[in-house]
Amino acid sequence: ADDDDGGIHRRIKSWVCIKQCGACCYLGTDEPDLQALTNEDERALYKSMIAPSGWCKHFDTEDRSCTIYETRPRFCRTEPEVFEDIFDVPKEEFVDAAIGSCLDAITHLYGDESQEFDRYQQVIDEGLPAE
């Protein structure tokens, strides 16, 4: 069998988080629609995290990072189980849904011609090496 791929390396599309973006940490200043959060405690926690600026109170706007990343709430986690539970996204659709969610948040906050959008798109386009 010829294993030579002619120099072509396949890539697998994968969701990734880019450092110093924070688009998902901007919670807004309008009353949030929290219908997806079925747990009243989670809704209360989410509302308590909104600073007057609209940013999550745990987001450090100077270095653009989460100050509670390791212990962040479940609804702040971009994981297949969370997307399935909160948004009814089947695990096999997680990657596309997560990428779409990030692109929407980045576009809404920074614009589709921003450095953040370009950096995210570049990382997504590069993908992960196929095994």
PDB file of C-alpha atoms in Angstrom:
ATOM      1  CA  ALA A   1       0.000   0.000   0.000  1.00  0.00           C
ATOM      2  CA  ASP A   2       1.201   3.468  -0.867  1.00  0.00           C
ATOM      3  CA  ASP A   3       0.984   5.713   2.210  1.00  0.00           C
ATOM      4  CA  ASP A   4       2.329   8.756   0.366  1.00  0.00           C
ATOM      5  CA  ASP A   5      -0.292  11.479   0.433  1.00  0.00           C
ATOM      6  CA  GLY A   6       1.542  13.552  -2.149  1.00  0.00           C
ATOM      7  CA  GLY A   7       2.539  16.097   0.461  1.00  0.00           C
ATOM      8  CA  ILE A   8      -1.074  16.857   1.342  1.00  0.00           C
ATOM      9  CA  HIS A   9      -1.787  16.836   5.052  1.00  0.00           C
ATOM     10  CA  ARG A  10      -5.384  16.458   6.082  1.00  0.00           C
ATOM     11  CA  ARG A  11      -6.757  18.633   8.868  1.00  0.00           C
ATOM     12  CA  ILE A  12      -9.724  18.109  11.144  1.00  0.00           C
ATOM     13  CA  LYS A  13     -11.871  21.075  12.072  1.00  0.00           C
ATOM     14  CA  SER A  14     -11.852  21.574  15.817  1.00  0.00           C
ATOM     15  CA  TRP A  15     -13.155  24.141  18.293  1.00  0.00           C
ATOM     16  CA  VAL A  16     -10.503  26.103  20.156  1.00  0.00           C
ATOM     17  CA  CYS A  17     -10.490  29.066  22.489  1.00  0.00           C
ATOM     18  CA  ILE A  18      -8.040  31.827  21.649  1.00  0.00           C
ATOM     19  CA  LYS A  19      -6.341  33.594  24.526  1.00  0.00           C
ATOM     20  CA  GLN A  20      -7.054  37.259  25.125  1.00  0.00           C
ATOM     21  CA  CYS A  21     -10.302  37.300  23.212  1.00  0.00           C
ATOM     22  CA  GLY A  22     -12.999  37.399  25.869  1.00  0.00           C
ATOM     23  CA  ALA A  23     -15.924  37.811  23.471  1.00  0.00           C
ATOM     24  CA  CYS A  24     -17.933  35.258  25.445  1.00  0.00           C
ATOM     25  CA  CYS A  25     -17.162  37.175  28.664  1.00  0.00           C
ATOM     26  CA  TYR A  26     -19.102  40.220  27.513  1.00  0.00           C
ATOM     27  CA  LEU A  27     -22.515  39.543  29.006  1.00  0.00           C
ATOM     28  CA  GLY A  28     -24.143  42.807  27.925  1.00  0.00           C
ATOM     29  CA  THR A  29     -26.057  45.470  29.774  1.00  0.00           C
ATOM     30  CA  ASP A  30     -29.578  44.467  28.677  1.00  0.00           C
ATOM     31  CA  GLU A  31     -31.663  42.006  30.658  1.00  0.00           C
ATOM     32  CA  PRO A  32     -30.319  38.599  29.534  1.00  0.00           C
ATOM     33  CA  ASP A  33     -32.563  35.885  28.116  1.00  0.00           C
ATOM     34  CA  LEU A  34     -31.720  32.994  30.377  1.00  0.00           C
ATOM     35  CA  GLN A  35     -34.401  30.527  29.295  1.00  0.00           C
ATOM     36  CA  ALA A  36     -31.698  28.018  28.348  1.00  0.00           C
ATOM     37  CA  LEU A  37     -30.527  27.970  31.961  1.00  0.00           C
ATOM     38  CA  THR A  38     -33.195  25.789  33.518  1.00  0.00           C
ATOM     39  CA  ASN A  39     -31.685  25.919  36.987  1.00  0.00           C
ATOM     40  CA  GLU A  40     -32.782  29.001  38.980  1.00  0.00           C
ATOM     41  CA  ASP A  41     -29.483  29.041  40.895  1.00  0.00           C
ATOM     42  CA  GLU A  42     -27.558  29.234  37.598  1.00  0.00           C
ATOM     43  CA  ARG A  43     -29.758  32.099  36.390  1.00  0.00           C
ATOM     44  CA  ALA A  44     -29.133  34.004  39.621  1.00  0.00           C
ATOM     45  CA  LEU A  45     -25.390  33.317  39.422  1.00  0.00           C
ATOM     46  CA  TYR A  46     -25.240  34.490  35.789  1.00  0.00           C
ATOM     47  CA  LYS A  47     -27.040  37.746  36.628  1.00  0.00           C
ATOM     48  CA  SER A  48     -24.739  38.312  39.628  1.00  0.00           C
ATOM     49  CA  MET A  49     -21.696  38.083  37.352  1.00  0.00           C
ATOM     50  CA  ILE A  50     -22.694  41.012  35.115  1.00  0.00           C
ATOM     51  CA  ALA A  51     -20.663  44.124  35.961  1.00  0.00           C
ATOM     52  CA  PRO A  52     -22.079  47.604  35.140  1.00  0.00           C
ATOM     53  CA  SER A  53     -19.798  47.680  32.070  1.00  0.00           C
ATOM     54  CA  GLY A  54     -21.492  44.570  30.683  1.00  0.00           C
ATOM     55  CA  TRP A  55     -18.350  42.466  31.122  1.00  0.00           C
ATOM     56  CA  CYS A  56     -18.332  39.510  33.468  1.00  0.00           C
ATOM     57  CA  LYS A  57     -17.070  40.757  36.818  1.00  0.00           C
ATOM     58  CA  HIS A  58     -14.447  37.974  36.715  1.00  0.00           C
ATOM     59  CA  PHE A  59     -13.006  39.092  33.362  1.00  0.00           C
ATOM     60  CA  ASP A  60      -9.784  41.075  33.718  1.00  0.00           C
ATOM     61  CA  THR A  61     -10.114  43.683  30.967  1.00  0.00           C
ATOM     62  CA  GLU A  62      -6.438  44.684  31.285  1.00  0.00           C
ATOM     63  CA  ASP A  63      -4.915  41.337  30.327  1.00  0.00           C
ATOM     64  CA  ARG A  64      -8.167  39.995  28.842  1.00  0.00           C
ATOM     65  CA  SER A  65      -8.400  36.815  30.872  1.00  0.00           C
ATOM     66  CA  CYS A  66     -10.775  35.069  33.257  1.00  0.00           C
ATOM     67  CA  THR A  67      -9.757  35.389  36.893  1.00  0.00           C
ATOM     68  CA  ILE A  68     -11.752  32.270  37.888  1.00  0.00           C
ATOM     69  CA  TYR A  69     -11.040  30.136  34.814  1.00  0.00           C
ATOM     70  CA  GLU A  70     -10.305  26.907  36.705  1.00  0.00           C
ATOM     71  CA  THR A  71     -13.461  27.237  38.839  1.00  0.00           C
ATOM     72  CA  ARG A  72     -15.736  29.034  36.344  1.00  0.00           C
ATOM     73  CA  PRO A  73     -19.406  28.024  36.348  1.00  0.00           C
ATOM     74  CA  ARG A  74     -20.735  25.265  34.117  1.00  0.00           C
ATOM     75  CA  PHE A  75     -22.440  27.726  31.753  1.00  0.00           C
ATOM     76  CA  CYS A  76     -19.048  29.328  31.044  1.00  0.00           C
ATOM     77  CA  ARG A  77     -17.597  26.040  29.827  1.00  0.00           C
ATOM     78  CA  THR A  78     -17.543  25.272  26.117  1.00  0.00           C
ATOM     79  CA  GLU A  79     -17.852  21.513  26.372  1.00  0.00           C
ATOM     80  CA  PRO A  80     -20.007  18.975  24.525  1.00  0.00           C
ATOM     81  CA  GLU A  81     -21.951  18.010  27.677  1.00  0.00           C
ATOM     82  CA  VAL A  82     -22.754  21.646  28.507  1.00  0.00           C
ATOM     83  CA  PHE A  83     -23.890  22.471  24.957  1.00  0.00           C
ATOM     84  CA  GLU A  84     -26.063  19.369  24.939  1.00  0.00           C
ATOM     85  CA  ASP A  85     -27.650  20.147  28.306  1.00  0.00           C
ATOM     86  CA  ILE A  86     -28.144  23.904  27.920  1.00  0.00           C
ATOM     87  CA  PHE A  87     -28.647  24.322  24.163  1.00  0.00           C
ATOM     88  CA  ASP A  88     -29.863  20.847  23.127  1.00  0.00           C
ATOM     89  CA  VAL A  89     -26.900  20.496  20.760  1.00  0.00           C
ATOM     90  CA  PRO A  90     -26.101  16.822  20.108  1.00  0.00           C
ATOM     91  CA  LYS A  91     -22.491  15.952  20.916  1.00  0.00           C
ATOM     92  CA  GLU A  92     -21.763  15.157  17.267  1.00  0.00           C
ATOM     93  CA  GLU A  93     -22.719  18.759  16.363  1.00  0.00           C
ATOM     94  CA  PHE A  94     -20.698  20.349  19.175  1.00  0.00           C
ATOM     95  CA  VAL A  95     -17.693  21.485  17.113  1.00  0.00           C
ATOM     96  CA  ASP A  96     -19.787  23.353  14.527  1.00  0.00           C
ATOM     97  CA  ALA A  97     -22.036  24.849  17.214  1.00  0.00           C
ATOM     98  CA  ALA A  98     -19.107  25.990  19.372  1.00  0.00           C
ATOM     99  CA  ILE A  99     -17.267  27.534  16.417  1.00  0.00           C
ATOM    100  CA  GLY A 100     -20.467  29.291  15.338  1.00  0.00           C
ATOM    101  CA  SER A 101     -21.058  30.556  18.855  1.00  0.00           C
ATOM    102  CA  CYS A 102     -17.541  31.988  19.053  1.00  0.00           C
ATOM    103  CA  LEU A 103     -17.739  33.603  15.620  1.00  0.00           C
ATOM    104  CA  ASP A 104     -21.105  35.161  16.517  1.00  0.00           C
ATOM    105  CA  ALA A 105     -19.787  36.528  19.824  1.00  0.00           C
ATOM    106  CA  ILE A 106     -16.588  37.863  18.242  1.00  0.00           C
ATOM    107  CA  THR A 107     -18.486  39.466  15.347  1.00  0.00           C
ATOM    108  CA  HIS A 108     -21.054  41.040  17.672  1.00  0.00           C
ATOM    109  CA  LEU A 109     -18.440  42.478  20.036  1.00  0.00           C
ATOM    110  CA  TYR A 110     -15.411  43.242  17.852  1.00  0.00           C
ATOM    111  CA  GLY A 111     -16.670  43.038  14.256  1.00  0.00           C
ATOM    112  CA  ASP A 112     -15.847  40.694  11.400  1.00  0.00           C
ATOM    113  CA  GLU A 113     -12.849  42.774  10.339  1.00  0.00           C
ATOM    114  CA  SER A 114     -11.265  42.797  13.790  1.00  0.00           C
ATOM    115  CA  GLN A 115      -7.951  41.307  14.850  1.00  0.00           C
ATOM    116  CA  GLU A 116      -9.875  38.909  17.113  1.00  0.00           C
ATOM    117  CA  PHE A 117     -12.024  37.663  14.222  1.00  0.00           C
ATOM    118  CA  ASP A 118      -8.975  37.202  11.981  1.00  0.00           C
ATOM    119  CA  ARG A 119      -7.024  35.366  14.699  1.00  0.00           C
ATOM    120  CA  TYR A 120      -9.945  33.044  15.434  1.00  0.00           C
ATOM    121  CA  GLN A 121     -10.629  32.333  11.767  1.00  0.00           C
ATOM    122  CA  GLN A 122      -6.940  31.553  11.185  1.00  0.00           C
ATOM    123  CA  VAL A 123      -6.849  29.064  14.062  1.00  0.00           C
ATOM    124  CA  ILE A 124     -10.057  27.375  12.880  1.00  0.00           C
ATOM    125  CA  ASP A 125      -8.847  27.232   9.267  1.00  0.00           C
ATOM    126  CA  GLU A 126      -5.590  25.595  10.347  1.00  0.00           C
ATOM    127  CA  GLY A 127      -7.478  22.807  12.143  1.00  0.00           C
ATOM    128  CA  LEU A 128      -5.856  19.876  13.877  1.00  0.00           C
ATOM    129  CA  PRO A 129      -3.663  17.311  12.122  1.00  0.00           C
ATOM    130  CA  ALA A 130      -5.631  14.212  11.197  1.00  0.00           C
ATOM    131  CA  GLU A 131      -4.394  11.031  12.869  1.00  0.00           C
TER     132      GLU A 131
END
